[in-house]
């Protein structure tokens, strides 16, 4: 209550509170994947009063959006057709003009053209993230793709790289100023992904798990860049090495994609179909990881692998290929092992060391869990992104 000049009291009406600034996250598609998982984790763990969020998908959204627990996140699908769909540029421009975000965050090559549309639409704060590469450009050397990135580089206010490898590549090959590139690794929910307590849960079809089974596991999209065929070949090499492993060794690969059928066919042709379980896409990844004894990621390229982080949080030792951000996460000889890509023989040797040395896996897994708790919590990841967003949106003098 305030008093006016005549001494009367009157009630003040508070000014309407301005809504939090809006961030538009532009991605190719909202489906199962490491990039998408990282985006969902970020939105769920950022302080809700600081920023609002909208996700614009160049293609479409799937049921994966149900993992977003924060209310009020608008999800927009532009339904881009395969190939050159000039109409989607107009739809993106109109969407940005309607939303009027304070900041846009594009991710990977598939959405970087959105930087130009955002500039035309008047979005002054623009961030671009690099999360990894695909089969079309495993090592980031494509002249065509890099020329596009270099042309759009002046429009990007800040770059975010999920691995040290991508951070160096942005500076050395794309020409980004070091001060405008921040390395922010992915985070993991260490409460959801936790070590096995007691015996492993029963998973797979009847008869899949046997007494004292040693489960070699992996999780990911079954596409060429993940190279699960090399893991299958390594598994078959181990089975042929001696009769002992066949009685205990089991393979579990969780994920859907075009390569799944080929992997199943390879296992069946070798007479090992009953020793492996490839269930496709699942929602109980944390439980399935607690049934594994060793996690293996045979990728040809990686940014900062969410599945490696989840495995480490589950206290699993990790055998991974020495590519991209894998070398930042896996400490060879301490929390796991690193092998060259497309090397089934060396991959089989690395798996065999854990199979034949029962105390090695638990020891490396415990160290991996401690590393996650110290360096890869979701609050720390969200805070790092928040610092970039705050610096970009802060009023300029």
XYZ file of C-alpha atoms in Angstrom:
397
model
C 0.000 0.000 0.000
C 1.159 3.551 -0.788
C -0.070 6.972 0.419
C -1.056 9.673 -2.101
C -0.671 13.450 -1.709
C -4.059 13.706 0.079
C -3.052 11.131 2.660
C -5.287 8.364 1.255
C -3.976 4.822 0.964
C -4.209 2.995 -2.301
C -3.156 -0.455 -3.554
C -0.386 -0.742 -6.115
C -0.703 -3.114 -9.077
C 2.564 -4.928 -9.761
C 4.032 -4.644 -13.236
C 3.505 -7.707 -15.385
C 6.532 -9.979 -15.103
C 8.267 -10.330 -18.439
C 8.594 -13.923 -19.643
C 12.018 -15.547 -19.627
C 13.985 -15.206 -22.886
C 13.217 -17.889 -25.475
C 15.864 -20.197 -26.952
C 15.097 -22.055 -30.177
C 16.999 -25.319 -30.558
C 17.164 -26.195 -34.261
C 17.876 -29.867 -34.983
C 17.424 -32.302 -37.842
C 14.965 -34.613 -36.114
C 13.891 -35.338 -32.534
C 14.432 -39.078 -32.265
C 16.679 -41.567 -30.514
C 20.286 -40.395 -30.653
C 23.116 -38.971 -28.599
C 22.626 -35.382 -29.765
C 18.916 -35.547 -29.038
C 19.486 -37.190 -25.657
C 21.898 -34.415 -24.731
C 19.364 -31.754 -25.753
C 16.607 -33.343 -23.656
C 18.942 -33.609 -20.644
C 19.917 -29.961 -21.047
C 16.331 -28.678 -21.175
C 15.289 -30.848 -18.220
C 18.130 -29.600 -16.014
C 18.346 -25.887 -16.815
C 16.781 -23.501 -14.256
C 13.225 -23.001 -15.574
C 13.113 -19.343 -14.607
C 16.148 -18.424 -16.717
C 15.100 -19.428 -20.234
C 12.143 -20.840 -22.129
C 12.803 -23.427 -24.828
C 11.350 -24.436 -28.174
C 12.626 -27.276 -30.377
C 12.304 -26.833 -34.137
C 12.830 -30.045 -36.117
C 13.734 -29.763 -39.788
C 12.032 -33.124 -40.286
C 9.793 -34.409 -37.524
C 9.519 -35.346 -33.864
C 9.029 -38.887 -32.591
C 7.824 -40.274 -29.267
C 11.297 -39.416 -27.947
C 9.860 -36.007 -26.980
C 8.114 -37.714 -24.048
C 11.453 -37.729 -22.241
C 11.171 -33.958 -21.826
C 9.927 -33.444 -18.274
C 9.895 -29.662 -18.310
C 6.460 -28.225 -19.169
C 5.851 -25.590 -21.827
C 8.440 -26.712 -24.402
C 6.952 -26.153 -27.858
C 8.016 -28.703 -30.478
C 7.618 -27.734 -34.125
C 8.159 -30.023 -37.126
C 8.928 -28.419 -40.487
C 8.503 -31.773 -42.296
C 11.402 -31.222 -44.665
C 11.343 -33.570 -47.641
C 14.403 -35.620 -48.628
C 16.860 -33.790 -50.848
C 16.500 -30.093 -51.571
C 13.225 -28.821 -50.178
C 13.313 -25.077 -50.776
C 9.957 -24.635 -49.064
C 11.371 -25.576 -45.671
C 13.532 -22.436 -45.686
C 10.378 -20.313 -45.892
C 8.714 -22.367 -43.170
C 11.754 -21.938 -40.925
C 11.853 -18.173 -41.530
C 8.140 -17.851 -40.750
C 8.565 -19.957 -37.590
C 11.409 -17.782 -36.325
C 9.456 -14.603 -37.051
C 6.509 -15.997 -35.084
C 8.540 -17.198 -32.115
C 10.932 -14.206 -32.008
C 13.545 -16.009 -29.894
C 16.342 -14.138 -28.199
C 18.793 -16.901 -29.131
C 18.981 -19.750 -31.631
C 21.143 -22.832 -31.088
C 21.767 -24.930 -34.194
C 23.477 -28.310 -34.021
C 25.681 -30.147 -36.527
C 25.901 -29.711 -40.278
C 22.264 -30.621 -40.893
C 20.932 -27.458 -39.271
C 23.763 -24.942 -39.687
C 21.985 -23.235 -42.600
C 19.495 -22.080 -39.991
C 22.120 -19.529 -38.928
C 21.468 -17.575 -42.139
C 17.679 -17.764 -41.789
C 17.956 -16.680 -38.158
C 20.063 -13.658 -39.088
C 17.532 -12.639 -41.765
C 14.679 -13.152 -39.274
C 16.352 -10.790 -36.807
C 17.630 -13.286 -34.219
C 20.673 -11.473 -32.893
C 22.168 -14.159 -30.605
C 23.286 -17.253 -32.506
C 25.085 -20.351 -31.198
C 26.161 -23.439 -33.142
C 27.111 -26.809 -31.639
C 29.150 -29.651 -33.124
C 28.276 -33.065 -31.681
C 29.956 -35.550 -34.032
C 30.257 -36.729 -37.610
C 28.637 -39.326 -39.836
C 29.753 -41.657 -42.629
C 29.648 -38.882 -45.247
C 32.564 -37.099 -43.563
C 34.135 -39.225 -40.827
C 37.157 -36.987 -40.294
C 35.707 -33.552 -41.042
C 37.751 -33.057 -44.228
C 35.006 -32.599 -46.817
C 35.781 -29.463 -48.831
C 32.118 -28.891 -49.659
C 30.881 -29.209 -46.089
C 33.731 -27.212 -44.600
C 33.274 -24.431 -47.160
C 29.648 -24.151 -46.040
C 30.723 -23.959 -42.405
C 33.370 -21.336 -43.220
C 30.878 -19.220 -45.157
C 28.418 -19.245 -42.250
C 31.093 -18.850 -39.561
C 30.795 -15.006 -39.370
C 27.106 -15.374 -38.480
C 27.811 -17.616 -35.476
C 28.316 -15.716 -32.248
C 29.680 -18.715 -30.361
C 30.533 -22.364 -31.039
C 30.098 -25.276 -28.630
C 32.025 -28.528 -29.147
C 31.218 -31.655 -27.135
C 34.783 -33.010 -27.389
C 38.311 -31.679 -27.438
C 38.764 -33.188 -30.903
C 35.846 -31.162 -32.291
C 37.037 -28.037 -30.491
C 40.463 -28.253 -32.169
C 38.876 -28.982 -35.551
C 36.612 -25.906 -35.325
C 39.617 -23.695 -34.652
C 42.192 -25.257 -36.980
C 40.073 -26.233 -39.991
C 36.931 -24.103 -39.825
C 38.782 -21.001 -38.627
C 36.714 -20.192 -35.555
C 38.358 -17.842 -33.085
C 39.506 -19.827 -30.018
C 37.795 -17.355 -27.682
C 34.488 -18.080 -29.427
C 34.668 -21.873 -29.001
C 33.714 -23.627 -25.752
C 34.191 -27.321 -25.031
C 31.233 -28.672 -23.048
C 31.150 -32.430 -22.612
C 27.880 -34.302 -22.231
C 26.515 -35.117 -18.803
C 24.805 -38.223 -17.477
C 22.140 -38.973 -14.877
C 24.215 -40.824 -12.278
C 21.114 -41.647 -10.218
C 19.315 -43.408 -13.058
C 22.503 -45.095 -14.284
C 24.066 -46.740 -11.252
C 26.063 -49.889 -10.521
C 24.492 -53.315 -10.297
C 23.289 -54.147 -6.798
C 23.217 -57.890 -6.358
C 22.850 -60.411 -9.203
C 22.043 -59.129 -12.703
C 18.412 -58.843 -13.705
C 17.084 -61.533 -16.030
C 17.133 -60.146 -19.569
C 16.710 -61.594 -23.014
C 14.725 -64.573 -24.237
C 14.540 -67.770 -22.143
C 17.916 -69.480 -22.024
C 19.890 -66.400 -23.102
C 21.574 -65.913 -19.742
C 23.266 -68.864 -18.113
C 24.971 -69.261 -14.763
C 28.108 -67.093 -14.594
C 27.343 -65.551 -18.001
C 29.731 -62.813 -19.139
C 27.654 -60.284 -21.082
C 29.396 -58.071 -23.637
C 27.005 -55.178 -24.280
C 26.545 -52.115 -26.423
C 23.877 -49.480 -27.054
C 23.370 -47.209 -30.040
C 21.708 -46.550 -33.359
C 22.480 -49.484 -35.627
C 23.841 -47.431 -38.514
C 27.077 -47.680 -40.481
C 29.007 -45.108 -38.458
C 28.509 -47.136 -35.263
C 30.038 -50.223 -36.981
C 28.356 -52.881 -34.858
C 29.358 -55.430 -37.501
C 32.929 -55.222 -36.181
C 31.689 -56.043 -32.677
C 29.786 -59.054 -34.027
C 32.910 -60.254 -35.861
C 35.004 -59.854 -32.703
C 32.417 -61.836 -30.725
C 32.496 -64.660 -33.290
C 36.305 -64.687 -33.204
C 36.185 -65.179 -29.436
C 33.724 -68.043 -29.753
C 36.030 -69.798 -32.220
C 39.151 -69.205 -30.152
C 38.460 -72.003 -27.691
C 35.468 -74.029 -26.516
C 35.294 -72.357 -23.098
C 33.838 -68.941 -24.015
C 30.854 -70.435 -25.807
C 29.422 -71.687 -22.535
C 29.503 -68.258 -20.821
C 30.019 -65.482 -23.368
C 26.911 -63.557 -24.431
C 26.376 -60.524 -26.687
C 23.727 -57.832 -26.093
C 23.329 -54.954 -28.592
C 20.478 -52.527 -27.902
C 19.293 -50.248 -30.687
C 17.384 -50.046 -33.933
C 18.552 -49.229 -37.426
C 19.292 -50.583 -40.896
C 22.364 -52.580 -39.792
C 20.509 -54.648 -37.206
C 19.240 -57.250 -39.697
C 22.744 -57.799 -41.116
C 24.207 -58.314 -37.634
C 21.512 -60.845 -36.743
C 22.131 -62.678 -40.030
C 25.887 -62.873 -39.319
C 25.238 -64.385 -35.899
C 22.727 -66.915 -37.194
C 24.949 -68.011 -40.073
C 27.743 -68.661 -37.575
C 25.418 -70.719 -35.371
C 25.617 -68.157 -32.574
C 22.113 -66.742 -32.755
C 21.134 -68.159 -29.358
C 24.179 -66.555 -27.709
C 23.218 -63.016 -28.729
C 20.231 -60.750 -28.153
C 19.562 -57.710 -30.331
C 16.178 -56.476 -29.061
C 15.998 -53.238 -31.067
C 15.025 -49.928 -29.504
C 14.295 -50.066 -25.772
C 13.320 -47.673 -22.983
C 14.975 -49.653 -20.157
C 18.603 -48.926 -21.065
C 19.686 -48.380 -17.452
C 18.378 -51.802 -16.390
C 19.898 -53.526 -19.408
C 23.287 -51.978 -18.656
C 23.146 -53.458 -15.179
C 22.963 -56.877 -16.842
C 26.242 -56.233 -18.728
C 29.753 -57.051 -17.569
C 31.590 -55.055 -20.241
C 30.518 -52.199 -22.501
C 31.923 -51.971 -26.034
C 31.546 -49.117 -28.532
C 33.069 -49.894 -31.968
C 32.188 -46.561 -33.665
C 34.073 -45.128 -36.631
C 33.449 -41.569 -35.350
C 32.114 -40.102 -32.102
C 31.589 -36.747 -30.466
C 31.031 -37.221 -26.739
C 29.269 -40.560 -26.429
C 26.257 -40.552 -24.112
C 26.270 -44.343 -24.031
C 29.881 -44.459 -22.840
C 28.980 -42.014 -20.068
C 25.950 -44.110 -19.116
C 28.064 -47.270 -19.052
C 30.707 -45.615 -16.887
C 28.012 -44.333 -14.519
C 26.815 -47.953 -14.327
C 30.348 -48.919 -13.170
C 31.130 -50.812 -16.371
C 34.595 -51.000 -17.910
C 34.547 -49.654 -21.477
C 36.307 -50.891 -24.596
C 35.976 -48.274 -27.338
C 37.577 -47.259 -30.589
C 40.193 -44.516 -30.347
C 38.159 -41.957 -32.310
C 36.783 -38.492 -31.528
C 35.723 -37.875 -27.949
C 36.198 -41.518 -26.915
C 39.837 -40.767 -26.093
C 38.696 -38.004 -23.715
C 36.379 -40.322 -21.801
C 38.117 -43.724 -21.669
C 41.438 -43.870 -19.841
C 43.194 -46.865 -21.356
C 44.433 -49.269 -18.717
C 42.594 -47.394 -15.975
C 38.869 -47.380 -16.815
C 38.892 -49.423 -20.013
C 40.718 -49.967 -23.289
C 41.036 -48.176 -26.642
C 41.464 -49.991 -29.948
C 41.732 -48.851 -33.576
C 38.465 -48.753 -35.565
C 37.548 -51.598 -37.963
C 39.878 -54.029 -36.125
C 37.841 -57.069 -34.990
C 40.963 -59.011 -33.992
C 42.233 -56.271 -31.651
C 38.727 -55.697 -30.337
C 38.424 -59.419 -29.560
C 41.743 -59.334 -27.692
C 40.598 -56.382 -25.571
C 37.315 -58.128 -24.698
C 39.165 -61.344 -23.891
C 41.334 -59.588 -21.306
C 38.242 -58.731 -19.276
C 36.644 -62.124 -19.814
C 39.755 -63.977 -18.658
C 40.613 -61.645 -15.745
C 37.554 -61.609 -13.456
C 38.707 -58.821 -11.130
C 39.810 -56.415 -13.892
C 36.333 -55.308 -14.977
C 34.995 -54.397 -11.512
C 38.201 -52.502 -10.737
C 38.083 -50.446 -13.944
C 34.314 -49.983 -13.602
C 34.596 -48.527 -10.106
C 37.139 -45.994 -11.352
C 34.862 -45.126 -14.253
C 31.978 -44.430 -11.878
C 34.164 -42.118 -9.777
C 35.213 -40.256 -12.921
C 31.567 -39.676 -13.877
C 30.654 -38.361 -10.427
C 33.604 -35.966 -10.508
C 33.391 -34.655 -14.081
C 30.165 -35.451 -15.929
C 27.149 -34.554 -13.806
C 24.082 -33.099 -15.511
C 23.999 -29.966 -13.280
C 27.575 -29.122 -14.301
C 26.722 -29.553 -17.994
C 23.611 -27.369 -17.690
C 25.605 -24.697 -15.836
C 28.221 -24.604 -18.615
C 25.555 -24.091 -21.297
C 23.868 -21.485 -19.110
C 27.126 -19.522 -18.933
C 27.354 -19.427 -22.746
C 23.705 -18.400 -23.143
C 24.048 -15.689 -20.478
C 27.185 -14.283 -22.100
C 25.464 -14.193 -25.505
C 22.257 -12.548 -24.312
C 23.820 -10.081 -21.855
C 23.224 -6.428 -22.817
C 26.134 -4.999 -24.779
C 27.667 -1.716 -23.640
